[in-house]
Tab-separated table of C-alpha atoms in Angstrom:
chain	number	residue	atom	x	y	z
L	16	MET	CA	-48.799	-9.558	27.225
L	17	PHE	CA	-49.580	-6.042	25.970
L	18	SER	CA	-52.701	-5.641	28.081
L	19	ASN	CA	-50.795	-3.419	30.523
L	20	PHE	CA	-50.223	-0.768	27.839
L	21	THR	CA	-52.392	2.187	28.653
L	22	PRO	CA	-53.295	4.708	25.944
L	23	GLU	CA	-50.665	7.043	27.431
L	24	VAL	CA	-47.930	4.394	27.075
L	25	VAL	CA	-48.983	3.680	23.480
L	26	ARG	CA	-48.884	7.430	22.717
L	27	MET	CA	-45.405	7.733	24.260
L	28	ILE	CA	-44.142	4.787	22.219
L	29	GLY	CA	-45.562	6.375	19.059
L	30	VAL	CA	-43.874	9.701	19.832
L	31	GLY	CA	-40.591	7.892	20.524
L	32	ILE	CA	-40.744	6.018	17.231
L	33	PHE	CA	-41.530	9.226	15.321
L	34	GLU	CA	-38.686	11.156	16.989
L	35	THR	CA	-36.239	8.314	16.345
L	36	LEU	CA	-37.140	8.195	12.651
L	37	TYR	CA	-36.998	12.011	12.468
L	38	MET	CA	-33.495	12.152	13.966
L	39	THR	CA	-32.241	9.218	11.907
L	40	LEU	CA	-33.555	10.407	8.555
L	41	PHE	CA	-32.432	14.017	8.890
L	42	SER	CA	-28.997	13.187	10.298
L	43	THR	CA	-28.515	10.695	7.460
L	44	LEU	CA	-29.566	13.285	4.883
L	45	PHE	CA	-27.297	15.991	6.296
L	46	GLY	CA	-24.497	13.458	6.835
L	47	TYR	CA	-24.568	12.640	3.135
L	48	VAL	CA	-24.728	16.324	2.192
L	49	ILE	CA	-21.446	16.810	4.080
L	50	GLY	CA	-19.858	13.365	3.629
L	51	LEU	CA	-20.397	12.885	-0.109
L	52	PRO	CA	-18.354	15.901	-1.268
L	53	TRP	CA	-15.848	15.244	1.521
L	54	GLY	CA	-15.329	11.679	0.277
L	55	ILE	CA	-15.038	12.857	-3.322
L	56	GLY	CA	-12.477	15.419	-2.190
L	57	LEU	CA	-10.505	12.714	-0.401
L	58	LEU	CA	-10.410	10.553	-3.515
L	59	VAL	CA	-9.636	13.340	-5.970
L	60	THR	CA	-6.807	14.823	-3.891
L	61	GLY	CA	-5.365	11.503	-2.716
L	62	LYS	CA	-2.327	9.751	-4.124
L	63	GLY	CA	-3.257	8.549	-7.595
L	64	GLY	CA	-6.353	10.779	-7.666
L	65	LEU	CA	-7.442	12.998	-10.525
L	66	ARG	CA	-5.855	16.076	-8.935
L	67	PRO	CA	-3.374	14.856	-6.309
L	68	ASN	CA	-2.769	17.440	-3.607
L	69	SER	CA	-0.984	16.078	-0.579
L	70	VAL	CA	-1.709	19.080	1.677
L	71	VAL	CA	-5.464	19.104	1.032
L	72	TYR	CA	-5.672	15.320	1.338
L	73	GLN	CA	-3.754	15.299	4.628
L	74	ILE	CA	-6.056	17.984	6.094
L	75	LEU	CA	-9.259	16.223	4.989
L	76	SER	CA	-7.934	12.861	6.113
L	77	PHE	CA	-6.773	14.153	9.515
L	78	ILE	CA	-10.148	15.764	10.235
L	79	ALA	CA	-11.959	12.570	9.209
L	80	ASN	CA	-9.732	10.385	11.372
L	81	VAL	CA	-10.011	12.634	14.418
L	82	MET	CA	-13.792	13.007	14.148
L	83	ARG	CA	-14.260	9.265	13.681
L	84	SER	CA	-12.355	8.555	16.878
L	85	ILE	CA	-14.310	10.925	19.150
L	86	PRO	CA	-16.956	9.061	21.164
L	87	PHE	CA	-20.473	10.331	20.466
L	88	LEU	CA	-21.224	11.498	24.008
L	89	ILE	CA	-18.071	13.620	24.074
L	90	LEU	CA	-18.881	15.020	20.624
L	91	LEU	CA	-22.405	15.812	21.809
L	92	ILE	CA	-20.983	17.905	24.654
L	93	LEU	CA	-18.262	19.522	22.513
L	94	VAL	CA	-20.706	20.787	19.889
L	95	MET	CA	-23.306	22.134	22.329
L	96	PRO	CA	-22.404	25.786	21.595
L	97	PHE	CA	-22.615	25.102	17.844
L	98	THR	CA	-25.917	23.279	18.324
L	99	LEU	CA	-27.257	26.191	20.367
L	100	PHE	CA	-26.219	28.572	17.590
L	101	LEU	CA	-27.846	26.472	14.843
L	102	VAL	CA	-30.993	25.196	16.546
L	103	GLY	CA	-31.528	27.550	19.469
L	104	LYS	CA	-31.397	24.836	22.117
L	105	THR	CA	-29.107	21.998	23.142
L	106	TYR	CA	-31.655	19.301	23.993
L	107	GLY	CA	-34.396	17.442	22.178
L	108	SER	CA	-34.656	15.513	18.967
L	109	THR	CA	-33.961	18.483	16.672
L	110	ALA	CA	-30.836	19.456	18.596
L	111	THR	CA	-29.570	15.875	18.520
L	112	ILE	CA	-29.476	15.956	14.715
L	113	VAL	CA	-26.416	18.250	14.793
L	114	PRO	CA	-24.012	15.909	16.643
L	115	LEU	CA	-25.471	12.877	14.857
L	116	THR	CA	-24.706	14.534	11.522
L	117	LEU	CA	-21.209	15.525	12.610
L	118	SER	CA	-20.466	11.992	13.764
L	119	ALA	CA	-21.879	10.394	10.598
L	120	ALA	CA	-20.259	12.683	8.007
L	121	PRO	CA	-16.649	11.430	8.355
L	122	LEU	CA	-17.840	7.821	8.281
L	123	ILE	CA	-19.788	8.536	5.108
L	124	ALA	CA	-16.790	10.382	3.631
L	125	ARG	CA	-14.529	7.369	4.136
L	126	MET	CA	-17.222	5.049	2.773
L	127	VAL	CA	-17.604	7.222	-0.361
L	128	GLU	CA	-13.832	7.412	-0.800
L	129	SER	CA	-13.566	3.634	-0.548
L	130	ALA	CA	-16.460	3.006	-2.930
L	131	LEU	CA	-15.167	5.424	-5.552
L	132	ALA	CA	-11.663	3.972	-5.300
L	133	GLU	CA	-13.128	0.696	-6.596
L	134	VAL	CA	-14.012	2.299	-9.951
L	135	ASN	CA	-11.858	0.754	-12.665
L	136	SER	CA	-9.074	3.138	-13.673
L	137	GLY	CA	-9.704	2.193	-17.299
L	138	VAL	CA	-13.123	3.848	-17.137
L	139	ILE	CA	-11.600	7.066	-15.852
L	140	GLU	CA	-8.811	6.908	-18.436
L	141	ALA	CA	-11.364	6.372	-21.218
L	142	ALA	CA	-13.425	9.367	-20.079
L	143	ASP	CA	-10.275	11.490	-19.929
L	144	SER	CA	-9.171	10.425	-23.412
L	145	MET	CA	-12.585	11.398	-24.793
L	146	GLY	CA	-12.133	14.918	-23.468
L	147	ALA	CA	-14.203	14.789	-20.299
L	148	ASN	CA	-13.319	17.487	-17.804
L	149	LEU	CA	-12.737	16.922	-14.095
L	150	TRP	CA	-16.355	17.526	-13.037
L	151	THR	CA	-17.703	15.239	-15.764
L	152	ILE	CA	-15.409	12.450	-14.611
L	153	ILE	CA	-16.394	12.963	-10.972
């Protein structure tokens, strides 16, 4: 079955696997670097949050909703100038990390917001009553 694989084909498959893992791992890492504080900000400023702020929440929420609804191929084309600025080129596995990160970050932000919303309010109230400040509670 695999007897038709020449050494060149095997090398190309190896390079493809490496580049796929490279793009996936780095876009996940950078997506969490952006999405984790974004999600915390959504929860903290949302209705019933630790510091409710309707204006900030609406801005963060609008950006997340808009970015989540943009198809990846369109996002890839829209961020080409930004990718060129950051990476120096608009093609290849390194350049693809930029739009992958930008498409993953709002999804991660909503996931973090949802996960943190599941924390029992009694735990937060107990931390507050013991004198914990905002950053300690977060």
